[in-house]
């Protein structure tokens, strides 16, 4: 793995752990695609640091479990704004 990729993987990992960010949020902050962030966290990070990979997996799993609630809240807010 190239050095700049390793650096990016570790930076994104740190960001996700500090902020509990979603894949989308991390992708936007680092200027890469969601697919890149996902691949970095699920495939590349375990080869660099298994402990960090487990911690990030917990955050990503939590975000995945909560996403339907966030989507419903966003829709609700959208229609509330339209009513006003």
mmCIF file with all atom_site columns, C-alpha atoms in Angstrom:
data_model
loop_
_atom_site.group_PDB
_atom_site.id
_atom_site.type_symbol
_atom_site.label_atom_id
_atom_site.label_alt_id
_atom_site.label_comp_id
_atom_site.label_asym_id
_atom_site.label_entity_id
_atom_site.label_seq_id
_atom_site.pdbx_PDB_ins_code
_atom_site.Cartn_x
_atom_site.Cartn_y
_atom_site.Cartn_z
_atom_site.occupancy
_atom_site.B_iso_or_equiv
_atom_site.pdbx_formal_charge
_atom_site.auth_seq_id
_atom_site.auth_comp_id
_atom_site.auth_asym_id
_atom_site.auth_atom_id
_atom_site.pdbx_PDB_model_num
ATOM 1  C CA . UNK A 1 1  ? 0.000   0.000  0.000  1.00 0.00 ? 1  UNK A CA 1
ATOM 2  C CA . UNK A 1 2  ? 1.339   3.403  -0.928 1.00 0.00 ? 2  UNK A CA 1
ATOM 3  C CA . UNK A 1 3  ? 2.349   5.790  1.826  1.00 0.00 ? 3  UNK A CA 1
ATOM 4  C CA . UNK A 1 4  ? -0.200  8.506  0.985  1.00 0.00 ? 4  UNK A CA 1
ATOM 5  C CA . UNK A 1 5  ? -3.006  5.922  1.132  1.00 0.00 ? 5  UNK A CA 1
ATOM 6  C CA . UNK A 1 6  ? -1.831  4.697  4.539  1.00 0.00 ? 6  UNK A CA 1
ATOM 7  C CA . UNK A 1 7  ? -1.749  8.274  5.789  1.00 0.00 ? 7  UNK A CA 1
ATOM 8  C CA . UNK A 1 8  ? -5.275  8.944  4.474  1.00 0.00 ? 8  UNK A CA 1
ATOM 9  C CA . UNK A 1 9  ? -6.619  5.749  6.034  1.00 0.00 ? 9  UNK A CA 1
ATOM 10 C CA . UNK A 1 10 ? -5.241  6.639  9.456  1.00 0.00 ? 10 UNK A CA 1
ATOM 11 C CA . UNK A 1 11 ? -6.448  10.256 9.215  1.00 0.00 ? 11 UNK A CA 1
ATOM 12 C CA . UNK A 1 12 ? -9.980  9.199  8.282  1.00 0.00 ? 12 UNK A CA 1
ATOM 13 C CA . UNK A 1 13 ? -9.933  6.570  11.032 1.00 0.00 ? 13 UNK A CA 1
ATOM 14 C CA . UNK A 1 14 ? -8.951  9.170  13.626 1.00 0.00 ? 14 UNK A CA 1
ATOM 15 C CA . UNK A 1 15 ? -11.612 11.578 12.383 1.00 0.00 ? 15 UNK A CA 1
ATOM 16 C CA . UNK A 1 16 ? -14.363 8.950  12.553 1.00 0.00 ? 16 UNK A CA 1
ATOM 17 C CA . UNK A 1 17 ? -13.365 7.873  16.057 1.00 0.00 ? 17 UNK A CA 1
ATOM 18 C CA . UNK A 1 18 ? -13.159 11.450 17.375 1.00 0.00 ? 18 UNK A CA 1
ATOM 19 C CA . UNK A 1 19 ? -16.401 12.717 15.845 1.00 0.00 ? 19 UNK A CA 1
ATOM 20 C CA . UNK A 1 20 ? -18.475 9.523  15.434 1.00 0.00 ? 20 UNK A CA 1
ATOM 21 C CA . UNK A 1 21 ? -18.884 10.664 11.815 1.00 0.00 ? 21 UNK A CA 1
ATOM 22 C CA . UNK A 1 22 ? -20.745 8.777  9.130  1.00 0.00 ? 22 UNK A CA 1
ATOM 23 C CA . UNK A 1 23 ? -19.056 7.570  5.949  1.00 0.00 ? 23 UNK A CA 1
ATOM 24 C CA . UNK A 1 24 ? -20.703 10.448 4.059  1.00 0.00 ? 24 UNK A CA 1
ATOM 25 C CA . UNK A 1 25 ? -19.466 13.060 6.511  1.00 0.00 ? 25 UNK A CA 1
ATOM 26 C CA . UNK A 1 26 ? -15.922 11.686 6.443  1.00 0.00 ? 26 UNK A CA 1
ATOM 27 C CA . UNK A 1 27 ? -15.931 11.550 2.651  1.00 0.00 ? 27 UNK A CA 1
ATOM 28 C CA . UNK A 1 28 ? -17.018 15.175 2.428  1.00 0.00 ? 28 UNK A CA 1
ATOM 29 C CA . UNK A 1 29 ? -14.380 16.368 4.910  1.00 0.00 ? 29 UNK A CA 1
ATOM 30 C CA . UNK A 1 30 ? -11.533 14.522 3.173  1.00 0.00 ? 30 UNK A CA 1
ATOM 31 C CA . UNK A 1 31 ? -12.689 15.146 -0.393 1.00 0.00 ? 31 UNK A CA 1
ATOM 32 C CA . UNK A 1 32 ? -12.981 11.507 -1.415 1.00 0.00 ? 32 UNK A CA 1
ATOM 33 C CA . UNK A 1 33 ? -15.914 9.293  -2.359 1.00 0.00 ? 33 UNK A CA 1
ATOM 34 C CA . UNK A 1 34 ? -18.025 7.286  0.068  1.00 0.00 ? 34 UNK A CA 1
ATOM 35 C CA . UNK A 1 35 ? -16.740 4.147  -1.622 1.00 0.00 ? 35 UNK A CA 1
ATOM 36 C CA . UNK A 1 36 ? -13.150 5.155  -0.921 1.00 0.00 ? 36 UNK A CA 1
ATOM 37 C CA . UNK A 1 37 ? -13.867 5.802  2.755  1.00 0.00 ? 37 UNK A CA 1
ATOM 38 C CA . UNK A 1 38 ? -15.725 2.508  3.060  1.00 0.00 ? 38 UNK A CA 1
ATOM 39 C CA . UNK A 1 39 ? -12.940 0.548  1.363  1.00 0.00 ? 39 UNK A CA 1
ATOM 40 C CA . UNK A 1 40 ? -10.307 2.298  3.472  1.00 0.00 ? 40 UNK A CA 1
ATOM 41 C CA . UNK A 1 41 ? -12.095 1.465  6.713  1.00 0.00 ? 41 UNK A CA 1
ATOM 42 C CA . UNK A 1 42 ? -13.168 -2.102 5.934  1.00 0.00 ? 42 UNK A CA 1
ATOM 43 C CA . UNK A 1 43 ? -10.289 -3.447 3.842  1.00 0.00 ? 43 UNK A CA 1
ATOM 44 C CA . UNK A 1 44 ? -7.179  -1.310 4.266  1.00 0.00 ? 44 UNK A CA 1
ATOM 45 C CA . UNK A 1 45 ? -7.376  -0.327 7.945  1.00 0.00 ? 45 UNK A CA 1
ATOM 46 C CA . UNK A 1 46 ? -7.419  -3.924 9.285  1.00 0.00 ? 46 UNK A CA 1
ATOM 47 C CA . UNK A 1 47 ? -4.085  -4.583 7.577  1.00 0.00 ? 47 UNK A CA 1
ATOM 48 C CA . UNK A 1 48 ? -2.601  -1.495 9.266  1.00 0.00 ? 48 UNK A CA 1
ATOM 49 C CA . UNK A 1 49 ? -4.117  -1.681 12.760 1.00 0.00 ? 49 UNK A CA 1
ATOM 50 C CA . UNK A 1 50 ? -6.624  -4.332 13.820 1.00 0.00 ? 50 UNK A CA 1
ATOM 51 C CA . UNK A 1 51 ? -7.575  -2.587 17.082 1.00 0.00 ? 51 UNK A CA 1
ATOM 52 C CA . UNK A 1 52 ? -8.457  0.691  15.364 1.00 0.00 ? 52 UNK A CA 1
ATOM 53 C CA . UNK A 1 53 ? -10.343 -1.250 12.711 1.00 0.00 ? 53 UNK A CA 1
ATOM 54 C CA . UNK A 1 54 ? -12.534 -2.857 15.381 1.00 0.00 ? 54 UNK A CA 1
ATOM 55 C CA . UNK A 1 55 ? -13.263 0.520  16.975 1.00 0.00 ? 55 UNK A CA 1
ATOM 56 C CA . UNK A 1 56 ? -14.177 2.080  13.633 1.00 0.00 ? 56 UNK A CA 1
ATOM 57 C CA . UNK A 1 57 ? -16.365 -0.910 12.783 1.00 0.00 ? 57 UNK A CA 1
ATOM 58 C CA . UNK A 1 58 ? -18.392 -0.294 15.952 1.00 0.00 ? 58 UNK A CA 1
ATOM 59 C CA . UNK A 1 59 ? -18.956 3.351  14.971 1.00 0.00 ? 59 UNK A CA 1
ATOM 60 C CA . UNK A 1 60 ? -19.882 2.449  11.389 1.00 0.00 ? 60 UNK A CA 1
ATOM 61 C CA . UNK A 1 61 ? -22.243 -0.307 12.548 1.00 0.00 ? 61 UNK A CA 1
ATOM 62 C CA . UNK A 1 62 ? -23.942 2.107  14.958 1.00 0.00 ? 62 UNK A CA 1
ATOM 63 C CA . UNK A 1 63 ? -24.333 4.706  12.203 1.00 0.00 ? 63 UNK A CA 1
ATOM 64 C CA . UNK A 1 64 ? -25.753 2.083  9.863  1.00 0.00 ? 64 UNK A CA 1
ATOM 65 C CA . UNK A 1 65 ? -28.268 0.965  12.481 1.00 0.00 ? 65 UNK A CA 1
ATOM 66 C CA . UNK A 1 66 ? -29.374 4.565  13.063 1.00 0.00 ? 66 UNK A CA 1
ATOM 67 C CA . UNK A 1 67 ? -29.541 5.762  9.451  1.00 0.00 ? 67 UNK A CA 1
ATOM 68 C CA . UNK A 1 68 ? -33.220 4.957  8.938  1.00 0.00 ? 68 UNK A CA 1
ATOM 69 C CA . UNK A 1 69 ? -34.025 7.151  11.933 1.00 0.00 ? 69 UNK A CA 1
ATOM 70 C CA . UNK A 1 70 ? -31.918 10.019 10.604 1.00 0.00 ? 70 UNK A CA 1
ATOM 71 C CA . UNK A 1 71 ? -33.581 9.736  7.201  1.00 0.00 ? 71 UNK A CA 1
ATOM 72 C CA . UNK A 1 72 ? -37.046 9.816  8.736  1.00 0.00 ? 72 UNK A CA 1
ATOM 73 C CA . UNK A 1 73 ? -36.148 12.867 10.805 1.00 0.00 ? 73 UNK A CA 1
ATOM 74 C CA . UNK A 1 74 ? -34.782 14.665 7.744  1.00 0.00 ? 74 UNK A CA 1
ATOM 75 C CA . UNK A 1 75 ? -37.997 13.972 5.819  1.00 0.00 ? 75 UNK A CA 1
ATOM 76 C CA . UNK A 1 76 ? -40.100 15.159 8.736  1.00 0.00 ? 76 UNK A CA 1
ATOM 77 C CA . UNK A 1 77 ? -38.126 18.398 8.968  1.00 0.00 ? 77 UNK A CA 1
ATOM 78 C CA . UNK A 1 78 ? -38.406 18.917 5.219  1.00 0.00 ? 78 UNK A CA 1
ATOM 79 C CA . UNK A 1 79 ? -42.200 18.800 5.292  1.00 0.00 ? 79 UNK A CA 1
ATOM 80 C CA . UNK A 1 80 ? -42.354 20.969 8.398  1.00 0.00 ? 80 UNK A CA 1
ATOM 81 C CA . UNK A 1 81 ? -40.383 23.675 6.576  1.00 0.00 ? 81 UNK A CA 1
ATOM 82 C CA . UNK A 1 82 ? -42.712 23.431 3.576  1.00 0.00 ? 82 UNK A CA 1
ATOM 83 C CA . UNK A 1 83 ? -45.779 23.957 5.767  1.00 0.00 ? 83 UNK A CA 1
ATOM 84 C CA . UNK A 1 84 ? -44.428 27.222 7.137  1.00 0.00 ? 84 UNK A CA 1
#
